[in-house]
């Protein structure tokens, strides 16, 4: 999120990632992807916060719709052409497309299970989706570390992307599969 300030000026020369200058619509597309991703990242934590969900179910539903329709869905849709247009090479494009595919699949599955009132399944898909939403937050510092240890930029970026996606998905699955501790007096809202 610290990097969004580069995109507030709408100056393509300040972009952290290479922008295709032969396609004048690439930078605006990229900026909208970033802005909608910020909406998703900011709201992601509120969506999986158990006490907010339990105490404010209506708020959870409203925030969830904003998270999905103003954050995840448009950002993921715009990430596809952004990934294909990257100037960082084929390996990076492949890694970004894999991240995007996981983000779209988990988001659509989460939305569909909520609409079908399968809230246990919805929760699991949304934990996975939040893992994908926040994987980009892990990707940035991991990329810096990999460049610092000697990988060239394209290798570091592709490796950091794969590492963030796999790391976040593995953590989400561990979280979902870990033994549940019984809490005294805890109410199950659904």
Coordinates of N, CA, C and O in Angstrom, one line a residue:
X1 N 0.8 -1.2 0.0 CA 0.0 0.0 0.0 C 0.9 1.3 0.0 O 0.4 2.3 -0.4
X2 N 2.1 1.1 0.5 CA 3.0 2.3 0.5 C 3.3 2.8 -0.9 O 3.6 4.0 -1.1
X3 N 3.2 2.0 -1.9 CA 3.5 2.3 -3.2 C 2.4 3.1 -4.0 O 2.7 3.6 -5.1
X4 N 1.2 3.2 -3.4 CA 0.1 3.9 -4.1 C 0.4 5.3 -4.3 O -0.1 5.9 -5.3
X5 N 1.2 6.0 -3.5 CA 1.5 7.4 -3.7 C 2.1 7.7 -5.0 O 1.9 8.7 -5.6
X6 N 2.8 6.7 -5.6 CA 3.4 6.9 -6.9 C 2.3 7.1 -8.0 O 2.5 7.7 -9.0
X7 N 1.1 6.5 -7.7 CA 0.1 6.5 -8.7 C -1.0 7.6 -8.5 O -1.9 7.8 -9.3
X8 N -0.8 8.4 -7.4 CA -1.8 9.4 -7.1 C -1.6 10.6 -8.1 O -2.5 11.4 -8.4
X9 N -0.4 10.8 -8.6 CA -0.1 11.9 -9.5 C -0.5 11.6 -10.9 O -0.6 12.5 -11.7
X10 N -0.8 10.3 -11.2 CA -1.2 9.9 -12.5 C -0.1 10.2 -13.6 O -0.4 10.3 -14.8
X11 N 1.2 10.2 -13.1 CA 2.3 10.4 -13.9 C 2.9 9.0 -14.3 O 3.5 8.3 -13.4
X12 N 2.8 8.5 -15.5 CA 3.4 7.2 -15.9 C 4.8 7.1 -15.6 O 5.3 5.9 -15.4
X13 N 5.6 8.1 -15.6 CA 7.1 8.0 -15.4 C 7.4 7.6 -13.9 O 8.5 7.1 -13.7
X14 N 6.4 7.7 -13.0 CA 6.6 7.4 -11.6 C 6.2 5.9 -11.4 O 6.3 5.4 -10.2
X15 N 5.7 5.2 -12.4 CA 5.3 3.9 -12.2 C 6.4 3.0 -11.8 O 7.5 3.0 -12.3
X16 N 6.2 2.1 -10.8 CA 7.2 1.2 -10.3 C 7.4 0.1 -11.4 O 8.5 -0.4 -11.5
X17 N 6.4 -0.3 -12.1 CA 6.4 -1.3 -13.1 C 6.5 -0.7 -14.5 O 5.9 0.4 -14.7
X18 N 7.1 -1.4 -15.4 CA 7.2 -0.9 -16.8 C 5.8 -0.8 -17.4 O 5.0 -1.7 -17.4
X19 N 5.6 0.3 -18.1 CA 4.3 0.6 -18.7 C 4.6 0.6 -20.2 O 5.6 1.2 -20.7
X20 N 3.7 0.0 -21.0 CA 3.9 0.0 -22.5 C 3.6 1.4 -23.0 O 2.4 1.8 -23.0
X21 N 4.6 2.1 -23.5 CA 4.4 3.4 -24.0 C 3.7 3.4 -25.4 O 3.1 4.4 -25.8
X22 N 3.7 2.2 -26.1 CA 3.1 2.1 -27.4 C 1.6 2.0 -27.3 O 0.9 2.0 -28.3
X23 N 1.1 1.7 -26.0 CA -0.3 1.6 -25.8 C -0.8 2.6 -24.8 O -0.6 2.4 -23.6
X24 N -1.3 3.8 -25.2 CA -1.6 4.9 -24.3 C -2.6 4.5 -23.2 O -2.7 5.1 -22.2
X25 N -3.4 3.5 -23.4 CA -4.4 3.1 -22.5 C -3.9 2.1 -21.4 O -4.6 1.8 -20.4
X26 N -2.6 1.7 -21.5 CA -2.1 0.7 -20.5 C -1.9 1.4 -19.2 O -2.3 0.8 -18.2
X27 N -1.4 2.6 -19.1 CA -1.2 3.2 -17.8 C -2.5 3.5 -17.1 O -2.7 3.1 -15.9
X28 N -3.5 4.1 -17.7 CA -4.8 4.3 -17.0 C -5.5 3.0 -16.6 O -6.0 2.9 -15.5
X29 N -5.3 1.9 -17.4 CA -5.8 0.6 -17.0 C -5.1 0.1 -15.7 O -5.7 -0.4 -14.8
X30 N -3.8 0.3 -15.7 CA -3.0 -0.1 -14.6 C -3.4 0.6 -13.3 O -3.5 0.1 -12.2
X31 N -3.6 1.9 -13.4 CA -3.9 2.8 -12.3 C -5.3 2.4 -11.7 O -5.4 2.3 -10.5
X32 N -6.3 2.1 -12.6 CA -7.6 1.7 -12.0 C -7.4 0.3 -11.4 O -8.0 0.1 -10.3
X33 N -6.6 -0.5 -11.9 CA -6.3 -1.8 -11.2 C -5.8 -1.6 -9.8 O -6.2 -2.2 -8.9
X34 N -4.8 -0.7 -9.7 CA -4.2 -0.4 -8.4 C -5.2 0.2 -7.5 O -5.3 -0.2 -6.3
X35 N -6.0 1.2 -7.9 CA -7.0 1.8 -7.0 C -8.0 0.8 -6.5 O -8.4 0.8 -5.3
X36 N -8.5 0.0 -7.4 CA -9.5 -1.0 -7.0 C -8.8 -2.1 -6.1 O -9.5 -2.6 -5.2
X37 N -7.6 -2.4 -6.3 CA -6.9 -3.4 -5.5 C -6.7 -2.8 -4.0 O -6.8 -3.5 -3.1
X38 N -6.5 -1.5 -3.9 CA -6.4 -0.9 -2.6 C -7.7 -1.0 -1.9 O -7.7 -1.3 -0.7
X39 N -8.8 -0.8 -2.6 CA -10.1 -1.0 -1.9 C -10.2 -2.4 -1.4 O -10.6 -2.6 -0.2
X40 N -9.8 -3.4 -2.2 CA -9.9 -4.8 -1.8 C -9.0 -5.0 -0.6 O -9.4 -5.7 0.4
X41 N -7.8 -4.5 -0.6 CA -6.8 -4.8 0.5 C -7.3 -4.2 1.8 O -7.2 -4.8 2.8
X42 N -7.8 -3.0 1.7 CA -8.3 -2.3 2.9 C -9.5 -3.0 3.5 O -9.5 -3.2 4.7
X43 N -10.4 -3.4 2.7 CA -11.6 -4.1 3.2 C -11.4 -5.6 3.5 O -12.2 -6.2 4.2
X44 N -10.4 -6.2 3.0 CA -10.2 -7.6 3.2 C -10.1 -8.0 4.7 O -10.8 -9.0 5.1
X45 N -9.4 -7.3 5.4 CA -9.2 -7.6 6.9 C -10.6 -7.5 7.6 O -10.8 -8.3 8.5
X46 N -11.4 -6.5 7.3 CA -12.7 -6.4 7.9 C -13.6 -7.5 7.6 O -14.3 -8.0 8.4
X47 N -13.4 -8.1 6.4 CA -14.3 -9.2 6.0 C -14.0 -10.5 6.8 O -14.9 -11.3 7.0
X48 N -12.8 -10.7 7.2 CA -12.4 -12.0 7.9 C -12.3 -11.7 9.4 O -11.9 -12.6 10.1
X49 N -12.6 -10.6 9.9 CA -12.5 -10.3 11.3 C -13.7 -10.9 12.0 O -14.9 -10.5 11.8
X50 N -13.5 -12.0 12.8 CA -14.7 -12.7 13.3 C -15.6 -11.9 14.2 O -16.8 -12.1 14.0
X51 N -15.2 -11.0 15.0 CA -16.1 -10.3 15.9 C -16.9 -9.3 15.1 O -18.1 -9.1 15.4
X52 N -16.4 -8.7 14.0 CA -17.1 -7.8 13.2 C -18.2 -8.6 12.5 O -19.4 -8.2 12.4
X53 N -17.9 -9.7 11.9 CA -18.8 -10.6 11.2 C -19.9 -11.0 12.2 O -21.1 -11.0 11.8
X54 N -19.6 -11.4 13.4 CA -20.6 -11.9 14.3 C -21.5 -10.8 14.9 O -22.7 -11.0 15.0
X55 N -20.9 -9.6 15.2 CA -21.7 -8.6 15.8 C -22.4 -7.7 14.8 O -23.4 -7.0 15.1
X56 N -21.9 -7.6 13.6 CA -22.5 -6.8 12.6 C -22.7 -7.5 11.3 O -22.1 -7.2 10.2
X57 N -23.6 -8.5 11.2 CA -23.8 -9.3 10.0 C -24.3 -8.4 8.8 O -23.8 -8.7 7.7
X58 N -25.1 -7.4 9.0 CA -25.5 -6.6 7.9 C -24.3 -5.8 7.4 O -24.1 -5.6 6.2
X59 N -23.5 -5.2 8.3 CA -22.3 -4.5 7.9 C -21.4 -5.4 7.2 O -20.7 -5.0 6.2
X60 N -21.2 -6.6 7.6 CA -20.4 -7.6 6.9 C -20.8 -7.8 5.5 O -20.0 -7.9 4.6
X61 N -22.2 -7.9 5.3 CA -22.7 -8.1 3.9 C -22.4 -6.9 3.1 O -22.0 -7.0 1.9
X62 N -22.6 -5.7 3.6 CA -22.4 -4.5 2.8 C -21.0 -4.3 2.5 O -20.6 -4.1 1.3
X63 N -20.1 -4.5 3.5 CA -18.7 -4.4 3.2 C -18.2 -5.4 2.2 O -17.4 -5.2 1.3
X64 N -18.8 -6.6 2.3 CA -18.4 -7.7 1.4 C -18.8 -7.4 0.0 O -18.0 -7.7 -0.9
X65 N -19.9 -6.8 -0.2 CA -20.3 -6.4 -1.6 C -19.4 -5.3 -2.1 O -19.0 -5.4 -3.3
X66 N -19.0 -4.4 -1.3 CA -18.1 -3.3 -1.8 C -16.7 -4.0 -2.0 O -16.1 -3.7 -3.1
X67 N -16.3 -4.8 -1.1 CA -15.0 -5.5 -1.3 C -15.0 -6.3 -2.6 O -14.0 -6.2 -3.4
X68 N -16.0 -7.0 -2.9 CA -16.1 -7.8 -4.1 C -16.3 -6.9 -5.4 O -15.5 -7.0 -6.3
X69 N -17.3 -6.1 -5.4 CA -17.7 -5.4 -6.6 C -16.9 -4.1 -6.9 O -16.8 -3.7 -8.1
X70 N -16.3 -3.5 -5.9 CA -15.5 -2.3 -6.1 C -14.0 -2.6 -5.9 O -13.2 -1.7 -6.2
X71 N -13.7 -3.8 -5.4 CA -12.3 -4.1 -5.2 C -11.9 -5.3 -6.0 O -11.2 -5.2 -7.0
X72 N -12.2 -6.5 -5.5 CA -11.7 -7.7 -6.1 C -12.1 -7.9 -7.5 O -11.2 -8.1 -8.4
X73 N -13.3 -7.8 -7.8 CA -13.8 -8.1 -9.2 C -13.2 -7.2 -10.2 O -12.6 -7.6 -11.2
X74 N -13.3 -5.8 -10.1 CA -12.7 -5.0 -11.1 C -11.1 -5.1 -11.1 O -10.5 -5.1 -12.2
X75 N -10.5 -5.2 -10.0 CA -9.1 -5.3 -10.0 C -8.6 -6.6 -10.6 O -7.6 -6.6 -11.4
X76 N -9.2 -7.7 -10.3 CA -8.8 -9.0 -10.9 C -9.1 -9.0 -12.4 O -8.3 -9.5 -13.2
X77 N -10.2 -8.4 -12.8 CA -10.5 -8.3 -14.3 C -9.4 -7.5 -15.0 O -9.0 -7.8 -16.1
X78 N -9.0 -6.4 -14.4 CA -8.0 -5.5 -15.0 C -6.6 -6.1 -14.9 O -5.7 -5.7 -15.7
X79 N -6.4 -7.0 -13.9 CA -5.1 -7.6 -13.8 C -4.7 -8.5 -14.9 O -3.5 -8.7 -15.2
X80 N -5.7 -9.1 -15.6 CA -5.5 -10.0 -16.7 C -4.7 -9.2 -17.8 O -3.6 -9.6 -18.2
X81 N -5.3 -8.1 -18.4 CA -4.5 -7.4 -19.5 C -3.2 -6.8 -18.9 O -2.2 -6.8 -19.6
X82 N -3.2 -6.4 -17.7 CA -2.0 -5.8 -17.1 C -0.9 -6.9 -17.1 O 0.3 -6.6 -17.4
X83 N -1.3 -8.1 -16.7 CA -0.3 -9.2 -16.7 C 0.2 -9.5 -18.1 O 1.4 -9.7 -18.2
X84 N -0.7 -9.5 -19.0 CA -0.3 -9.8 -20.4 C 0.6 -8.7 -21.0 O 1.4 -9.0 -21.9
X85 N 0.4 -7.5 -20.5 CA 1.1 -6.3 -21.1 C 2.4 -6.0 -20.3 O 3.1 -5.1 -20.7
X86 N 2.7 -6.8 -19.3 CA 3.9 -6.4 -18.5 C 5.1 -6.4 -19.3 O 5.3 -7.2 -20.3
X87 N 6.0 -5.5 -19.0 CA 7.3 -5.4 -19.7 C 8.4 -6.1 -18.9 O 9.6 -6.0 -19.2
X88 N 8.0 -6.8 -17.9 CA 8.9 -7.5 -17.0 C 9.2 -9.0 -17.5 O 9.9 -9.7 -16.8
X89 N 8.7 -9.4 -18.6 CA 9.1 -10.7 -19.1 C 8.0 -11.8 -19.0 O 7.0 -11.6 -18.2
X90 N 8.2 -12.8 -19.7 CA 7.3 -14.0 -19.7 C 7.1 -14.6 -18.4 O 5.9 -15.0 -18.0
X91 N 8.2 -14.8 -17.6 CA 8.1 -15.5 -16.3 C 7.2 -14.7 -15.4 O 6.4 -15.3 -14.6
X92 N 7.4 -13.4 -15.4 CA 6.5 -12.5 -14.5 C 5.1 -12.6 -15.0 O 4.2 -12.7 -14.1
X93 N 4.9 -12.5 -16.3 CA 3.5 -12.5 -16.8 C 2.8 -13.8 -16.4 O 1.6 -13.8 -15.9
X94 N 3.5 -14.9 -16.5 CA 2.9 -16.2 -16.1 C 2.6 -16.2 -14.6 O 1.5 -16.7 -14.2
X95 N 3.5 -15.8 -13.8 CA 3.3 -15.7 -12.3 C 2.1 -14.8 -12.0 O 1.2 -15.2 -11.1
X96 N 2.0 -13.7 -12.6 CA 0.9 -12.7 -12.3 C -0.4 -13.3 -12.8 O -1.4 -13.1 -12.1
X97 N -0.4 -14.0 -13.9 CA -1.7 -14.6 -14.4 C -2.1 -15.7 -13.4 O -3.3 -15.8 -13.2
X98 N -1.2 -16.5 -12.9 CA -1.6 -17.5 -11.9 C -2.1 -16.9 -10.7 O -3.2 -17.4 -10.1
X99 N -1.5 -15.8 -10.2 CA -2.1 -15.1 -9.0 C -3.5 -14.6 -9.3 O -4.4 -14.8 -8.5
X100 N -3.6 -14.0 -10.5 CA -4.9 -13.5 -10.8 C -6.0 -14.6 -11.0 O -7.1 -14.4 -10.5
X101 N -5.6 -15.7 -11.6 CA -6.6 -16.8 -11.7 C -7.0 -17.3 -10.3 O -8.2 -17.5 -10.1
X102 N -6.1 -17.4 -9.4 CA -6.4 -17.9 -8.0 C -7.3 -16.8 -7.4 O -8.3 -17.2 -6.7
X103 N -7.1 -15.5 -7.6 CA -7.9 -14.5 -7.0 C -9.3 -14.5 -7.6 O -10.2 -14.4 -6.8
X104 N -9.4 -14.7 -8.9 CA -10.8 -14.7 -9.5 C -11.5 -15.9 -9.0 O -12.7 -15.8 -8.6
X105 N -10.9 -17.1 -9.1 CA -11.6 -18.3 -8.7 C -12.1 -18.3 -7.2 O -13.2 -18.6 -7.0
X106 N -11.2 -17.9 -6.3 CA -11.6 -17.8 -4.9 C -12.7 -16.7 -4.7 O -13.6 -16.9 -3.9
X107 N -12.6 -15.6 -5.4 CA -13.6 -14.6 -5.2 C -15.0 -15.0 -5.7 O -16.0 -14.8 -5.1
X108 N -15.0 -15.6 -6.9 CA -16.3 -16.0 -7.5 C -16.9 -17.1 -6.7 O -18.1 -17.1 -6.4
X109 N -16.0 -18.1 -6.2 CA -16.5 -19.2 -5.4 C -17.1 -18.6 -4.1 O -18.1 -19.1 -3.6
X110 N -16.4 -17.7 -3.5 CA -16.9 -17.1 -2.2 C -18.2 -16.3 -2.4 O -19.1 -16.5 -1.6
X111 N -18.3 -15.6 -3.5 CA -19.6 -14.9 -3.8 C -20.7 -15.9 -4.0 O -21.8 -15.7 -3.5
X112 N -20.5 -16.9 -4.8 CA -21.5 -17.8 -5.2 C -22.0 -18.6 -3.9 O -23.2 -18.9 -3.8
X113 N -21.1 -19.0 -3.1 CA -21.5 -19.8 -1.9 C -22.3 -18.9 -0.9 O -23.2 -19.3 -0.3
X114 N -22.0 -17.6 -0.8 CA -22.8 -16.7 0.0 C -24.2 -16.5 -0.6 O -25.1 -16.5 0.2
X115 N -24.3 -16.4 -1.9 CA -25.6 -16.2 -2.5 C -26.4 -17.5 -2.3 O -27.7 -17.4 -2.2
X116 N -25.8 -18.7 -2.2 CA -26.5 -19.9 -1.9 C -26.7 -20.2 -0.5 O -27.2 -21.2 -0.1
X117 N -26.3 -19.2 0.4 CA -26.4 -19.3 1.8 C -25.7 -20.5 2.4 O -26.0 -21.1 3.4
X118 N -24.6 -20.9 1.8 CA -23.7 -21.9 2.3 C -22.5 -21.2 3.0 O -21.4 -21.1 2.5
X119 N -22.8 -20.7 4.2 CA -21.9 -19.8 4.9 C -20.6 -20.4 5.4 O -19.6 -19.7 5.4
X120 N -20.7 -21.7 5.7 CA -19.4 -22.4 6.1 C -18.5 -22.4 4.9 O -17.3 -22.1 5.1
X121 N -19.0 -22.8 3.8 CA -18.2 -22.8 2.5 C -17.7 -21.4 2.1 O -16.6 -21.2 1.7
X122 N -18.6 -20.5 2.3 CA -18.4 -19.1 1.9 C -17.2 -18.6 2.7 O -16.2 -18.0 2.2
X123 N -17.2 -18.9 4.0 CA -16.1 -18.4 4.9 C -14.8 -19.0 4.4 O -13.7 -18.3 4.3
X124 N -14.7 -20.3 4.1 CA -13.5 -20.9 3.6 C -13.0 -20.3 2.3 O -11.8 -20.0 2.2
X125 N -13.9 -20.0 1.4 CA -13.5 -19.4 0.1 C -13.0 -18.0 0.3 O -12.1 -17.5 -0.3
X126 N -13.6 -17.3 1.3 CA -13.2 -15.9 1.5 C -11.9 -15.8 2.2 O -11.1 -14.9 2.0
X127 N -11.6 -16.8 3.1 CA -10.2 -16.8 3.7 C -9.2 -17.0 2.6 O -8.2 -16.3 2.6
X128 N -9.5 -17.9 1.6 CA -8.6 -18.1 0.5 C -8.5 -16.8 -0.3 O -7.4 -16.4 -0.8
X129 N -9.6 -16.2 -0.6 CA -9.6 -15.0 -1.4 C -8.8 -13.8 -0.7 O -8.1 -13.1 -1.4
X130 N -9.0 -13.7 0.6 CA -8.3 -12.6 1.3 C -6.8 -13.0 1.3 O -5.9 -12.1 1.1
X131 N -6.4 -14.3 1.3 CA -5.0 -14.7 1.1 C -4.5 -14.2 -0.2 O -3.4 -13.7 -0.3
X132 N -5.3 -14.3 -1.3 CA -4.8 -13.9 -2.6 C -4.8 -12.3 -2.7 O -3.9 -11.8 -3.2
X133 N -5.8 -11.7 -2.1 CA -5.9 -10.2 -2.1 C -4.6 -9.7 -1.4 O -4.0 -8.7 -1.9
X134 N -4.2 -10.2 -0.3 CA -3.1 -9.7 0.4 C -1.7 -10.2 0.0 O -0.7 -9.8 0.5
X135 N -1.7 -11.2 -0.9 CA -0.4 -11.8 -1.4 C 0.4 -10.7 -2.0 O 1.7 -10.8 -1.9
X136 N -0.2 -9.7 -2.6 CA 0.6 -8.6 -3.3 C 1.4 -7.8 -2.2 O 2.4 -7.3 -2.5
X137 N 0.8 -7.8 -1.0 CA 1.5 -7.0 0.1 C 2.8 -7.8 0.5 O 3.8 -7.1 0.7
X138 N 2.8 -9.1 0.4 CA 4.0 -9.9 0.7 C 4.9 -9.9 -0.5 O 6.2 -9.9 -0.3
X139 N 4.4 -9.9 -1.7 CA 5.2 -9.9 -2.9 C 6.2 -8.8 -2.9 O 7.4 -9.0 -3.3
X140 N 5.8 -7.6 -2.5 CA 6.7 -6.4 -2.7 C 8.0 -6.5 -1.8 O 9.1 -6.4 -2.4
X141 N 7.9 -6.7 -0.5 CA 9.2 -6.9 0.2 C 10.0 -8.1 -0.1 O 11.2 -8.1 -0.1
X142 N 9.3 -9.2 -0.5 CA 10.0 -10.4 -0.9 C 10.8 -10.1 -2.2 O 11.9 -10.6 -2.3
X143 N 10.2 -9.4 -3.1 CA 10.9 -9.0 -4.3 C 12.2 -8.2 -4.0 O 13.3 -8.5 -4.6
X144 N 12.1 -7.3 -3.1 CA 13.3 -6.5 -2.7 C 14.4 -7.4 -2.1 O 15.5 -7.2 -2.4
X145 N 14.0 -8.3 -1.2 CA 14.9 -9.2 -0.6 C 15.6 -10.1 -1.7 O 16.8 -10.2 -1.7
X146 N 14.8 -10.6 -2.7 CA 15.4 -11.4 -3.7 C 16.4 -10.7 -4.6 O 17.4 -11.2 -5.1
X147 N 16.1 -9.4 -4.9 CA 17.0 -8.6 -5.7 C 18.2 -8.3 -4.9 O 19.4 -8.4 -5.4
X148 N 18.1 -8.1 -3.6 CA 19.2 -7.8 -2.7 C 20.2 -9.0 -2.6 O 21.4 -8.8 -2.4
X149 N 19.6 -10.2 -2.7 CA 20.5 -11.4 -2.6 C 21.1 -11.8 -4.0 O 21.8 -12.8 -4.1
X150 N 20.8 -11.0 -5.0 CA 21.5 -11.2 -6.3 C 20.6 -11.7 -7.5 O 21.2 -11.8 -8.6
X151 N 19.4 -11.9 -7.3 CA 18.6 -12.3 -8.5 C 18.3 -11.0 -9.4 O 18.2 -9.9 -8.8
X152 N 18.3 -11.2 -10.7 CA 17.9 -10.1 -11.5 C 16.4 -9.7 -11.3 O 15.7 -10.5 -10.7
X153 N 16.0 -8.6 -11.8 CA 14.7 -8.1 -11.5 C 13.6 -9.1 -11.9 O 12.7 -9.4 -11.2
X154 N 13.7 -9.6 -13.1 CA 12.7 -10.5 -13.6 C 12.6 -11.8 -12.8 O 11.5 -12.2 -12.5
X155 N 13.8 -12.4 -12.5 CA 13.8 -13.6 -11.7 C 13.2 -13.3 -10.3 O 12.4 -14.1 -9.8
X156 N 13.6 -12.2 -9.7 CA 13.1 -11.9 -8.4 C 11.6 -11.6 -8.4 O 10.9 -12.1 -7.5
X157 N 11.1 -10.9 -9.4 CA 9.7 -10.6 -9.4 C 8.9 -11.9 -9.6 O 7.9 -12.1 -8.9
X158 N 9.3 -12.7 -10.5 CA 8.6 -14.0 -10.8 C 8.6 -14.9 -9.5 O 7.6 -15.4 -9.1
X159 N 9.8 -15.0 -8.9 CA 9.9 -15.8 -7.8 C 9.1 -15.3 -6.6 O 8.5 -16.0 -5.8
X160 N 9.2 -14.0 -6.4 CA 8.4 -13.3 -5.3 C 6.9 -13.5 -5.5 O 6.2 -13.8 -4.5
X161 N 6.5 -13.4 -6.8 CA 5.0 -13.6 -7.0 C 4.6 -15.0 -6.7 O 3.6 -15.2 -6.0
X162 N 5.4 -16.0 -7.2 CA 5.0 -17.4 -6.9 C 5.1 -17.7 -5.4 O 4.3 -18.4 -4.9
X163 N 6.1 -17.1 -4.8 CA 6.3 -17.3 -3.3 C 5.2 -16.8 -2.6 O 4.7 -17.4 -1.6
X164 N 4.7 -15.6 -2.9 CA 3.6 -14.9 -2.2 C 2.3 -15.7 -2.4 O 1.5 -16.0 -1.5
X165 N 2.0 -16.1 -3.7 CA 0.8 -16.9 -4.0 C 0.8 -18.2 -3.2 O -0.2 -18.5 -2.5
X166 N 1.9 -19.0 -3.4 CA 1.9 -20.3 -2.7 C 2.0 -20.1 -1.2 O 1.3 -20.9 -0.5
X167 N 2.7 -19.2 -0.7 CA 2.8 -19.0 0.8 C 1.5 -18.6 1.4 O 1.1 -19.2 2.4
X168 N 0.8 -17.7 0.7 CA -0.5 -17.3 1.2 C -1.6 -18.4 1.1 O -2.4 -18.6 2.1
X169 N -1.6 -19.1 0.0 CA -2.5 -20.2 -0.1 C -2.2 -21.3 0.9 O -3.2 -21.9 1.5
X170 N -1.0 -21.6 1.1 CA -0.6 -22.7 2.1 C -1.0 -22.2 3.5 O -1.5 -23.0 4.3
X171 N -0.8 -20.9 3.8 CA -1.2 -20.4 5.1 C -2.7 -20.5 5.3 O -3.2 -20.9 6.4
X172 N -3.4 -20.1 4.3 CA -4.9 -20.2 4.3 C -5.4 -21.6 4.6 O -6.3 -21.8 5.4
X173 N -4.8 -22.5 3.9 CA -5.2 -23.9 4.0 C -4.9 -24.4 5.4 O -5.6 -25.2 6.0
X174 N -3.7 -24.1 5.9 CA -3.3 -24.5 7.3 C -4.3 -23.9 8.3 O -4.8 -24.6 9.2
X175 N -4.7 -22.6 8.1 CA -5.6 -21.9 9.0 C -7.0 -22.7 9.0 O -7.6 -22.9 10.0
X176 N -7.4 -23.0 7.8 CA -8.7 -23.7 7.6 C -8.7 -25.1 8.2 O -9.7 -25.6 8.6
X177 N -7.6 -25.8 8.1 CA -7.5 -27.2 8.5 C -7.0 -27.4 9.9 O -7.1 -28.6 10.4
X178 N -6.5 -26.4 10.6 CA -5.9 -26.6 11.9 C -7.0 -27.0 12.9 O -8.2 -26.7 12.7
X179 N -6.7 -27.8 13.9 CA -7.7 -28.1 14.9 C -8.2 -26.9 15.6 O -7.5 -26.0 15.9
X180 N -9.5 -26.9 15.8 CA -10.2 -25.8 16.4 C -10.2 -25.9 17.9 O -10.4 -27.0 18.4
X181 N -9.8 -24.8 18.5 CA -9.9 -24.8 20.0 C -11.3 -24.4 20.4 O -11.9 -23.5 19.8
X182 N -11.8 -25.1 21.4 CA -13.1 -24.7 21.9 C -13.0 -23.5 22.9 O -12.1 -23.5 23.8
X183 N -13.8 -22.5 22.6 CA -13.8 -21.4 23.5 C -15.1 -21.4 24.3 O -16.2 -21.7 23.8
X184 N -14.9 -21.1 25.6 CA -16.1 -21.1 26.4 C -16.9 -19.9 26.2 O -16.4 -18.8 26.0
X185 N -18.2 -20.1 26.0 CA -19.2 -19.0 25.9 C -19.2 -18.4 24.5 O -19.9 -17.4 24.3
X186 N -18.5 -18.9 23.6 CA -18.5 -18.3 22.2 C -19.7 -18.8 21.5 O -20.1 -19.9 21.4
X187 N -20.4 -17.8 20.9 CA -21.6 -18.0 20.2 C -21.2 -18.2 18.7 O -20.4 -17.5 18.2
X188 N -21.9 -19.1 18.1 CA -21.7 -19.3 16.6 C -22.8 -18.5 15.9 O -24.0 -18.8 16.0
X189 N -22.4 -17.4 15.2 CA -23.4 -16.6 14.6 C -24.2 -17.2 13.5 O -25.3 -16.7 13.1
X190 N -23.7 -18.3 12.9 CA -24.4 -18.9 11.8 C -24.4 -20.4 11.9 O -23.5 -21.0 12.2

